[in-house]
Amino acid sequence: MKHLLLICLEAFLPWDTGKPVRRGLSYPRTFEAIKKEIAGYRDVAKAIIDLAVHGKAQNRSYERLAVFADTIGPRLSGSTNLEAGIKYMFSALQEDRLENVHLEPVTVPHWERGEEFAVMLQPRNHSIAMLGLGSSVATPPEGIVAEVIVVTSFDELHRRAKEAKGKIVVYNEPFISYGETVRYRSQGAVEAAKVGAVASLIRSVAAFSIHSPHTGWQSYQPAVPRIPTACISVEDAEMMARMALRGTKIMVHLKMGAKTYPDSPSFNTVAEIVGSKYPEQVVLVSGHLDSWDVGQGAMDDGGGAFISWEALSLVKDLGLRPKRTLRVVLWTGEEQGGTGAQQYYQLHKENISNFDIVMESDAGTFRPSGLGFTGSAEAQDIMKEVMALLQPINVTAVYDGADGTDIDYWMRNGVPGASLYDDLSKYFWFHHSEGDTMTVQDPKEMNLCAAVWAVVSCVVADMEEMLPR
Ligand SMILES: *[C@@H]1O[C@H](CO)[C@@H](O)[C@H](O)[C@H]1NC(C)=O
Ligand SMILES: *[C@@H]1O[C@H](CO)[C@@H](O)[C@H](O)[C@H]1NC(C)=O
Ligand SMILES: *[C@@H]1O[C@H](CO)[C@@H](O)[C@H](O)[C@H]1NC(C)=O
Ligand SMILES: *[C@@H]1O[C@H](CO)[C@@H](O)[C@H](O)[C@H]1NC(C)=O
Ligand SMILES: [Zn+2]
């Protein structure tokens, strides 16, 4: 049945007249017809690839991002840097002569780390590389001096709950995968506070480390005391674990000046190429413009934001105008729980039936391998045909499941979603750290990512029918 799309919608009634009466307005097309339609985009795809990878637009997304990242720097929600970044993009999208360039107001959390440090006092003086976690409370002005208890898991913490009272919990959890291990960052403080700890330090959720702390969001729970929490380097977490194993007493002085301010006004940044035939129907490409307050946010998610812009630039430069509207959205507030995207969904969900596909790139723009896709089996078969158009650069895979905080609301409510799959092997070396700079980005890899993004969005936006749900 795989190759006969929508065949189940062909209902014949009544059975006993012998004369089939078709329900519905139009004859569902066979998969063969759709395949043929998509194959007809081979030249369009080739033109996009040529322009992005070999032609005039070569390295453009990288070069645009380099100017942006070097000029604006990191873009924490609520910061003047993020405000400057949004203004910069608003002008840049206008100068690129995209259509309906506008800002959609939303509110985002506003947290600042302030002055902070951690010093080991015993068994020796040692400055601990640390970064407070997003939403953490401050320590008292003089800081906290306390003995350390090192655990490798929540289980161990619960087993040794009595020992943890009044101490600083250091989590030295092994890195398994981001998805699996990140709960120590997001819930470490809550679990430590439940057993009476005065602060928690989390081994950074990183696959590789040169003494770099990797920050990120964490969440408190109602009715659990809010204790200060920060991440430390893999090296320091392992050292303290070795010391503890030897029975050595460890004392740490932790000082954090973190502050949470009232929510701050911010904007999702939007631009379009308005559809020629179904302007109300939308293919959405996206990345987030906000970042952490360290590095330059070049990888997370400058790369995703700039290949999304590039997708529209490539389509426009070729003089193409797909039947549906191509819309780029540069989200704000992603790192603070996806608040920009959540408000976007609330505002626009009344038009959910007109959202053809929502796409997000937020897992690096390294060498691409394909697309993660969330949608029906029929839609997935169509996406496989679309991806076959990328044969010239050998990026044809369709994997099960799209990932993206900012498109999740739409996917959970039935809109097909896609995310870029790329070589993640180094992503968590740099993630949420001072190491997230332009040095991580590669122009040739970004060209390939931009080509994938442009071909997929352009073809889906121009097909006769929206993707089946
Ligand atoms: C694009 O970047 C690559 C890698 O840095 C470089 O070799 C190439 O010359 C650049 N192309 C253009 C047109 O600047
Ligand atoms: C550690 O540093 C503090 C202040 O910098 C100093 O007072 C103390 O003597 C040092 N301790 C050791 C063991 O060197
Ligand atoms: C919903 O779509 C209609 C038709 O395109 C448009 O006029 C309206 O502004 C849209 N509503 C929102 C909230 O975007
Ligand atoms: C094409 O990509 C596949 C999967 O990523 C890889 O195994 C293969 O070696 C690539 N082929 C070429 C010619 O690069
Ligand atoms: Zn991100």
Coordinates of C-alpha atoms and ligand atoms in Angstrom, one line a residue:
M1 CA 0.0 0.0 0.0
K2 CA 3.0 2.2 0.4
H3 CA 2.9 3.3 -3.2
L4 CA -0.7 4.1 -3.5
L5 CA -1.2 7.2 -1.5
L6 CA -4.5 8.1 0.1
I7 CA -6.0 5.0 -1.3
C8 CA -7.9 4.4 1.9
L9 CA -9.8 7.6 1.3
E10 CA -11.5 6.2 -1.8
A11 CA -14.7 4.9 -0.3
F12 CA -17.3 3.3 -2.6
L13 CA -20.9 3.6 -1.5
P14 CA -23.2 1.9 -1.6
W15 CA -21.7 -1.5 -2.2
D16 CA -25.0 -3.1 -3.6
T17 CA -25.7 -0.8 -6.5
G18 CA -22.7 -2.0 -8.4
K19 CA -22.1 1.6 -9.3
P20 CA -19.2 3.1 -7.3
V21 CA -19.9 6.6 -6.0
R22 CA -16.7 8.4 -5.1
R23 CA -16.7 10.5 -2.0
G24 CA -14.6 13.7 -1.7
L25 CA -13.9 16.5 -4.0
S26 CA -10.9 15.4 -6.0
Y27 CA -9.3 12.2 -7.2
P28 CA -6.4 11.4 -4.9
R29 CA -3.3 11.2 -6.9
T30 CA -1.3 8.0 -7.0
F31 CA 2.2 8.0 -5.5
E32 CA 3.6 7.5 -9.0
A33 CA 2.1 10.8 -10.1
I34 CA 3.6 12.6 -7.0
K35 CA 7.0 10.9 -7.7
K36 CA 6.8 12.2 -11.2
E37 CA 5.9 15.7 -10.1
I38 CA 8.9 15.8 -7.6
A39 CA 11.3 14.4 -10.3
G40 CA 10.2 17.5 -12.3
Y41 CA 12.1 19.7 -9.8
R42 CA 15.5 18.1 -10.7
D43 CA 16.6 21.2 -12.6
V44 CA 15.4 23.6 -9.9
A45 CA 17.3 21.6 -7.3
K46 CA 20.4 21.5 -9.4
A47 CA 20.2 25.3 -9.9
I48 CA 19.9 25.8 -6.1
I49 CA 22.8 23.5 -5.4
D50 CA 25.0 25.1 -8.0
L51 CA 24.3 28.6 -6.7
A52 CA 24.8 27.6 -3.0
V53 CA 27.8 25.2 -3.4
H54 CA 29.7 26.3 -6.5
G55 CA 28.2 29.6 -7.7
K56 CA 27.9 33.2 -6.6
A57 CA 26.3 32.4 -3.3
Q58 CA 29.1 30.2 -2.2
N59 CA 30.1 30.8 1.4
R60 CA 27.5 33.6 1.8
S61 CA 25.7 32.2 4.8
Y62 CA 29.1 31.7 6.5
E63 CA 30.3 35.2 5.7
R64 CA 27.0 36.8 6.7
L65 CA 27.1 34.9 10.0
A66 CA 30.7 35.8 10.6
V67 CA 30.0 39.5 10.4
F68 CA 26.9 39.1 12.6
A69 CA 28.6 36.9 15.3
D70 CA 31.8 39.0 15.4
T71 CA 29.8 42.3 15.6
I72 CA 27.0 41.4 17.9
G73 CA 28.5 38.7 20.0
P74 CA 26.5 36.4 22.3
R75 CA 22.7 37.1 22.6
L76 CA 21.2 36.1 25.9
S77 CA 17.5 36.7 26.3
G78 CA 16.8 40.0 27.9
S79 CA 20.2 41.4 26.9
T80 CA 21.0 44.5 24.9
N81 CA 23.1 42.2 22.6
L82 CA 20.0 40.2 21.6
E83 CA 18.1 43.4 21.0
A84 CA 21.0 44.6 18.8
G85 CA 21.0 41.2 17.0
I86 CA 17.3 41.4 16.2
K87 CA 17.6 45.0 14.9
Y88 CA 20.6 43.9 12.8
M89 CA 18.6 41.1 11.3
F90 CA 15.6 43.2 10.6
S91 CA 17.7 45.6 8.6
A92 CA 19.7 42.8 6.9
L93 CA 16.5 40.9 5.8
Q94 CA 15.1 44.2 4.4
E95 CA 18.4 45.0 2.6
D96 CA 18.1 41.5 1.1
R97 CA 14.8 42.6 -0.4
L98 CA 12.8 39.8 1.2
E99 CA 9.1 40.5 1.7
N100 CA 6.9 41.2 4.8
V101 CA 10.0 41.7 6.9
H102 CA 8.7 42.3 10.4
L103 CA 9.1 41.7 14.1
E104 CA 6.5 39.9 16.2
P105 CA 6.6 41.1 19.9
V106 CA 6.9 38.4 22.6
T107 CA 8.2 38.4 26.2
V108 CA 11.2 36.4 27.3
P109 CA 12.8 35.5 30.6
H110 CA 15.6 37.9 31.7
W111 CA 18.3 36.3 33.8
E112 CA 21.9 37.6 34.2
R113 CA 24.7 35.7 35.8
G114 CA 26.5 38.7 37.5
E115 CA 29.8 38.2 39.1
E116 CA 30.6 34.6 40.0
F117 CA 33.4 32.3 40.9
A118 CA 34.2 29.0 42.6
V119 CA 37.4 28.3 44.5
M120 CA 38.5 25.0 46.1
L121 CA 40.0 25.8 49.5
Q122 CA 40.8 22.3 50.6
P123 CA 42.8 20.1 50.0
R124 CA 44.5 22.8 47.9
N125 CA 43.7 26.3 46.5
H126 CA 42.4 25.9 43.0
S127 CA 40.2 28.1 40.9
I128 CA 37.3 26.1 39.5
A129 CA 36.2 27.0 36.0
M130 CA 32.4 27.5 36.3
L131 CA 29.3 29.0 34.7
G132 CA 26.1 29.6 36.6
L133 CA 23.1 27.8 35.1
G134 CA 20.3 29.9 33.6
S135 CA 17.6 30.8 36.2
S136 CA 19.9 30.0 39.2
V137 CA 19.5 32.1 42.3
A138 CA 22.5 34.0 43.7
T139 CA 24.5 33.0 46.8
P140 CA 24.6 35.4 49.7
P141 CA 27.0 38.3 48.9
E142 CA 29.9 36.7 50.8
G143 CA 29.2 33.4 49.0
I144 CA 28.9 29.9 50.4
V145 CA 31.7 27.9 51.9
A146 CA 30.9 24.3 52.4
E147 CA 32.2 20.7 52.2
V148 CA 31.6 18.8 48.9
I149 CA 29.9 15.5 48.4
V150 CA 30.6 13.9 45.0
V151 CA 28.0 11.6 43.4
T152 CA 27.8 10.0 40.0
S153 CA 24.0 9.7 39.8
F154 CA 20.7 10.7 41.4
D155 CA 20.5 7.2 42.7
E156 CA 23.7 7.6 44.6
L157 CA 22.5 11.0 45.9
H158 CA 19.4 9.4 47.2
R159 CA 21.3 6.6 48.8
R160 CA 23.6 9.0 50.5
A161 CA 20.9 11.6 51.3
K162 CA 21.9 12.0 55.0
E163 CA 25.5 12.9 54.0
A164 CA 24.4 15.6 51.6
K165 CA 22.8 17.9 54.2
G166 CA 24.5 21.3 54.4
K167 CA 27.0 20.3 51.6
I168 CA 27.6 21.3 48.1
V169 CA 26.6 18.4 45.8
V170 CA 29.0 17.8 42.9
Y171 CA 27.5 15.7 40.2
N172 CA 30.2 13.7 38.3
E173 CA 27.7 12.0 36.0
P174 CA 29.2 10.2 32.9
F175 CA 28.2 11.7 29.5
I176 CA 26.0 9.1 27.8
S177 CA 24.1 11.4 25.4
Y178 CA 22.9 14.9 25.6
G179 CA 19.2 13.7 25.8
E180 CA 20.0 11.3 28.6
T181 CA 22.5 13.3 30.6
V182 CA 21.0 16.8 30.4
R183 CA 18.6 16.0 33.3
Y184 CA 21.5 16.4 35.7
R185 CA 21.8 20.0 34.5
S186 CA 18.0 20.7 34.4
Q187 CA 17.1 18.9 37.7
G188 CA 20.4 18.7 39.6
A189 CA 19.7 21.6 41.9
V190 CA 16.2 20.4 42.8
E191 CA 17.3 16.9 43.6
A192 CA 20.2 18.3 45.7
A193 CA 17.9 20.7 47.5
K194 CA 15.5 17.9 48.4
V195 CA 18.2 16.3 50.5
G196 CA 19.2 19.5 52.2
A197 CA 22.3 20.5 50.1
V198 CA 23.2 24.2 50.0
A199 CA 24.3 24.4 46.4
S200 CA 25.0 22.1 43.4
L201 CA 27.8 21.9 40.8
I202 CA 27.2 19.9 37.7
R203 CA 29.8 18.3 35.5
S204 CA 29.2 20.0 32.2
V205 CA 27.1 18.0 29.7
A206 CA 29.9 17.7 27.1
A207 CA 31.3 14.9 25.1
F208 CA 34.8 16.4 25.2
S209 CA 36.5 19.0 27.3
I210 CA 39.5 21.3 27.5
H211 CA 38.5 22.5 30.9
S212 CA 35.4 24.3 29.6
P213 CA 32.2 24.8 31.5
H214 CA 29.0 24.4 29.4
T215 CA 26.0 26.3 30.7
G216 CA 22.3 25.9 30.0
W217 CA 18.8 26.3 31.5
Q218 CA 17.8 24.6 34.7
S219 CA 14.4 24.5 36.4
Y220 CA 13.3 24.9 40.0
Q221 CA 10.2 23.2 41.4
P222 CA 7.6 24.8 43.6
A223 CA 8.0 23.9 47.3
V224 CA 11.6 22.9 46.8
P225 CA 14.2 25.4 48.2
R226 CA 16.0 27.3 45.4
I227 CA 19.7 26.7 45.8
P228 CA 22.5 28.2 43.6
T229 CA 23.7 26.0 40.9
A230 CA 26.5 26.1 38.3
C231 CA 28.3 23.8 35.9
I232 CA 32.0 23.0 36.2
S233 CA 34.5 21.4 33.8
V234 CA 34.6 17.7 33.3
E235 CA 38.2 17.8 34.5
D236 CA 37.4 19.4 37.9
A237 CA 34.4 17.1 38.4
E238 CA 36.6 14.1 37.8
M239 CA 39.4 15.4 40.0
M240 CA 37.0 16.0 42.9
A241 CA 35.6 12.5 42.4
R242 CA 39.1 11.1 42.7
M243 CA 39.8 13.1 45.8
A244 CA 36.6 12.0 47.4
L245 CA 37.3 8.4 46.6
R246 CA 40.6 8.7 48.5
G247 CA 38.7 10.0 51.5
T248 CA 40.0 13.6 51.1
K249 CA 37.9 16.3 52.5
I250 CA 37.0 19.0 49.9
M251 CA 36.0 22.5 50.8
V252 CA 34.6 24.9 48.1
H253 CA 33.8 28.6 48.2
L254 CA 31.0 29.4 45.7
K255 CA 30.0 32.9 44.9
M256 CA 27.2 33.8 42.4
G257 CA 25.6 37.2 41.8
A258 CA 22.9 35.9 39.5
K259 CA 19.7 37.9 39.2
T260 CA 16.3 37.3 37.6
Y261 CA 14.6 40.4 36.3
P262 CA 11.0 40.7 35.2
D263 CA 10.3 39.2 31.7
S264 CA 11.7 41.4 29.0
P265 CA 10.2 42.4 25.6
S266 CA 11.7 40.7 22.6
F267 CA 10.8 39.7 19.1
N268 CA 10.6 36.8 16.7
T269 CA 12.1 38.1 13.4
V270 CA 10.1 37.2 10.3
A271 CA 10.6 37.5 6.5
E272 CA 8.8 35.9 3.5
I273 CA 8.7 35.2 -0.1
V274 CA 4.9 35.4 -0.6
G275 CA 3.4 32.5 -2.4
S276 CA 2.2 33.0 -6.0
K277 CA -0.9 30.8 -5.9
Y278 CA -1.6 29.9 -2.2
P279 CA -0.1 32.9 -0.3
E280 CA -2.0 31.9 2.8
Q281 CA -0.3 28.5 3.0
V282 CA 3.1 28.5 4.6
V283 CA 6.4 26.6 4.6
L284 CA 8.3 27.7 7.6
V285 CA 12.1 27.5 7.9
S286 CA 13.8 28.5 11.1
G287 CA 16.6 28.8 13.6
H288 CA 16.9 30.7 16.9
L289 CA 18.6 34.1 17.1
D290 CA 19.1 34.1 20.9
S291 CA 22.0 32.2 22.5
W292 CA 23.8 31.8 25.8
D293 CA 25.9 34.6 27.1
V294 CA 29.3 32.9 26.3
G295 CA 31.1 32.5 23.0
Q296 CA 29.3 34.0 20.0
G297 CA 26.3 31.7 19.6
A298 CA 27.8 31.0 16.1
M299 CA 27.0 27.3 16.2
D300 CA 23.9 27.4 18.5
D301 CA 22.1 28.6 16.7
G302 CA 23.7 31.2 14.4
G303 CA 24.3 28.5 11.8
G304 CA 20.6 27.4 11.8
A305 CA 19.3 30.9 11.7
F306 CA 21.6 31.9 8.8
I307 CA 21.0 28.9 6.6
S308 CA 17.3 29.6 7.1
W309 CA 17.8 33.1 5.8
E310 CA 20.0 31.8 3.1
A311 CA 17.3 29.4 1.9
L312 CA 15.1 32.4 1.1
S313 CA 18.0 34.3 -0.5
L314 CA 18.8 31.4 -2.8
V315 CA 15.2 31.0 -3.9
K316 CA 14.9 34.8 -4.5
D317 CA 18.2 35.0 -6.3
L318 CA 17.1 32.4 -8.8
G319 CA 13.9 34.4 -9.5
L320 CA 11.8 31.6 -8.1
R321 CA 8.4 32.2 -6.4
P322 CA 6.9 29.0 -5.1
K323 CA 3.1 28.6 -5.0
R324 CA 3.0 28.8 -1.2
T325 CA 4.7 31.4 1.1
L326 CA 8.2 30.6 2.2
R327 CA 8.6 32.1 5.7
V328 CA 11.8 32.4 7.7
V329 CA 11.3 32.8 11.4
L330 CA 14.3 33.6 13.7
W331 CA 13.1 32.7 17.1
T332 CA 13.8 34.5 20.3
G333 CA 14.0 33.0 23.8
E334 CA 14.8 29.4 22.7
E335 CA 17.4 28.8 25.3
Q336 CA 15.0 30.0 28.0
G337 CA 12.6 27.2 27.3
G338 CA 11.4 28.1 23.8
T339 CA 9.3 31.0 24.9
G340 CA 9.4 32.9 21.6
A341 CA 8.2 29.9 19.7
Q342 CA 5.5 29.1 22.3
Q343 CA 4.0 32.6 21.8
Y344 CA 4.3 32.3 18.1
Y345 CA 2.3 29.1 18.2
Q346 CA -0.4 30.7 20.4
L347 CA -0.8 33.6 18.0
H348 CA -0.8 31.7 14.7
K349 CA -2.4 28.4 15.6
E350 CA -5.7 29.6 14.3
N351 CA -4.1 29.1 10.9
I352 CA -2.7 25.6 11.6
S353 CA -4.4 24.0 8.7
N354 CA -2.4 26.3 6.4
F355 CA 1.0 25.3 7.8
D356 CA 2.4 22.8 5.2
I357 CA 5.6 22.0 7.0
V358 CA 7.7 23.5 9.9
M359 CA 11.4 23.2 9.6
E360 CA 14.1 24.0 12.2
S361 CA 17.9 23.7 12.2
D362 CA 19.2 23.8 15.7
A363 CA 21.7 21.0 16.0
G364 CA 24.7 22.4 14.1
T365 CA 25.4 23.2 10.5
F366 CA 28.2 20.7 10.1
R367 CA 28.4 18.3 7.1
P368 CA 24.7 17.4 6.5
S369 CA 23.5 13.8 6.1
G370 CA 19.8 14.3 5.6
L371 CA 16.6 15.3 7.3
G372 CA 14.8 14.2 10.4
F373 CA 11.1 14.0 9.6
T374 CA 7.9 13.8 11.8
G375 CA 4.7 13.1 9.9
S376 CA 2.6 10.4 8.4
A377 CA 4.0 7.5 6.5
E378 CA 2.6 9.0 3.3
A379 CA 4.3 12.3 3.9
Q380 CA 7.5 10.6 4.8
D381 CA 7.5 8.8 1.4
I382 CA 7.0 12.1 -0.3
M383 CA 9.9 13.6 1.6
K384 CA 12.1 10.7 0.6
E385 CA 11.4 11.6 -3.1
V386 CA 12.2 15.3 -2.3
M387 CA 15.5 14.4 -0.7
A388 CA 16.4 12.3 -3.7
L389 CA 16.7 15.7 -5.5
L390 CA 19.8 16.2 -3.3
Q391 CA 21.6 13.3 -4.9
P392 CA 24.2 15.6 -6.5
I393 CA 25.5 16.5 -3.0
N394 CA 24.7 13.0 -1.6
V395 CA 22.5 14.3 1.2
T396 CA 19.4 12.1 0.7
A397 CA 18.6 10.4 4.0
V398 CA 15.3 10.8 5.7
Y399 CA 15.4 9.8 9.4
D400 CA 12.5 9.1 11.7
G401 CA 11.7 12.1 13.9
A402 CA 12.4 15.8 13.6
D403 CA 13.9 17.6 16.5
G404 CA 13.4 21.2 17.5
T405 CA 12.2 23.0 20.5
D406 CA 10.7 25.8 18.4
I407 CA 8.7 23.6 16.0
D408 CA 7.5 21.1 18.5
Y409 CA 4.2 22.8 19.3
W410 CA 3.2 22.5 15.6
M411 CA 4.4 18.9 15.2
R412 CA 2.5 17.8 18.4
N413 CA -0.6 19.2 16.8
G414 CA -0.2 17.3 13.5
V415 CA 1.9 19.6 11.3
P416 CA 4.7 17.7 9.4
G417 CA 8.1 18.8 10.7
A418 CA 11.7 18.5 9.6
S419 CA 15.1 19.2 11.1
L420 CA 18.5 19.2 9.6
Y421 CA 20.7 16.1 10.4
D422 CA 24.4 16.8 10.3
D423 CA 27.6 15.4 11.7
L424 CA 27.1 15.9 15.4
S425 CA 30.4 14.4 16.4
K426 CA 31.9 17.7 17.6
Y427 CA 28.7 19.6 18.5
F428 CA 28.8 18.9 22.2
W429 CA 32.4 19.9 22.4
F430 CA 31.4 23.5 21.9
H431 CA 27.7 23.6 23.0
H432 CA 26.8 26.5 25.4
S433 CA 30.4 27.3 26.1
E434 CA 33.0 30.0 25.3
G435 CA 34.1 27.7 22.5
D436 CA 30.9 28.4 20.4
T437 CA 32.5 30.9 18.0
M438 CA 32.9 31.2 14.2
T439 CA 36.0 29.1 14.4
V440 CA 33.7 26.1 14.7
Q441 CA 31.8 26.9 11.5
D442 CA 33.0 25.8 8.1
P443 CA 31.8 27.6 4.9
K444 CA 31.7 24.5 2.7
E445 CA 29.6 22.6 5.2
M446 CA 27.3 25.6 5.6
N447 CA 26.9 25.8 1.8
L448 CA 25.7 22.2 1.8
C449 CA 23.3 22.8 4.7
A450 CA 21.9 25.8 2.9
A451 CA 21.4 23.9 -0.3
V452 CA 19.4 21.2 1.6
W453 CA 17.3 23.7 3.4
A454 CA 16.5 25.7 0.2
V455 CA 15.7 22.7 -2.0
V456 CA 13.4 21.1 0.6
S457 CA 11.6 24.2 1.5
C458 CA 11.3 25.5 -2.1
V459 CA 10.0 22.2 -3.5
V460 CA 7.5 21.5 -0.7
A461 CA 6.2 25.1 -1.1
D462 CA 5.7 24.6 -4.8
M463 CA 4.1 21.2 -5.0
E464 CA 0.5 20.9 -6.2
E465 CA -0.7 19.8 -2.8
M466 CA 0.2 20.3 0.8
L467 CA 1.9 17.3 2.5
P468 CA -0.7 14.8 3.8
R469 CA -1.0 14.8 7.6
Ligands
LIG1 C1 34.8 29.5 0.3 O1 35.4 29.0 1.4 C2 36.4 28.0 1.1 C3 36.8 27.4 2.4 O2 37.3 28.4 3.3 C4 37.5 28.6 0.3 O3 38.4 27.6 0.0 C5 36.9 29.2 -1.0 O4 37.9 29.9 -1.7 C6 35.7 30.2 -0.7 N1 35.1 30.6 -1.9 C7 35.0 31.9 -2.2 C8 34.3 32.1 -3.5 O5 35.3 32.8 -1.5
LIG2 C1 44.7 29.7 49.7 O1 44.5 31.1 49.3 C2 44.1 31.9 50.4 C3 43.7 33.3 49.8 O2 44.1 33.4 48.5 C4 45.2 32.0 51.4 O3 44.8 32.8 52.5 C5 45.5 30.6 51.9 O4 46.6 30.6 52.7 C6 45.8 29.6 50.7 N1 45.9 28.3 51.2 C7 46.9 27.5 50.9 C8 46.8 26.1 51.5 O5 47.8 27.8 50.1
LIG3 C1 -4.4 33.7 9.3 O1 -4.4 33.7 7.9 C2 -5.1 34.7 7.3 C3 -5.2 34.4 5.8 O2 -3.9 34.3 5.3 C4 -4.4 36.0 7.6 O3 -5.2 37.1 7.1 C5 -4.3 36.2 9.1 O4 -3.6 37.3 9.5 C6 -3.7 35.0 9.8 N1 -3.7 35.1 11.2 C7 -2.5 35.1 11.9 C8 -2.7 35.3 13.4 O5 -1.4 35.0 11.4
LIG4 C1 27.1 9.3 0.4 O1 26.6 9.4 1.8 C2 26.6 8.1 2.4 C3 25.8 8.2 3.7 O2 26.1 9.4 4.4 C4 28.0 7.6 2.6 O3 28.0 6.4 3.2 C5 28.7 7.5 1.2 O4 30.0 7.2 1.3 C6 28.6 8.9 0.5 N1 29.0 8.7 -0.9 C7 29.9 9.6 -1.5 C8 30.2 9.3 -2.9 O5 30.3 10.5 -0.9
ZN5 ZN 20.0 25.9 20.1

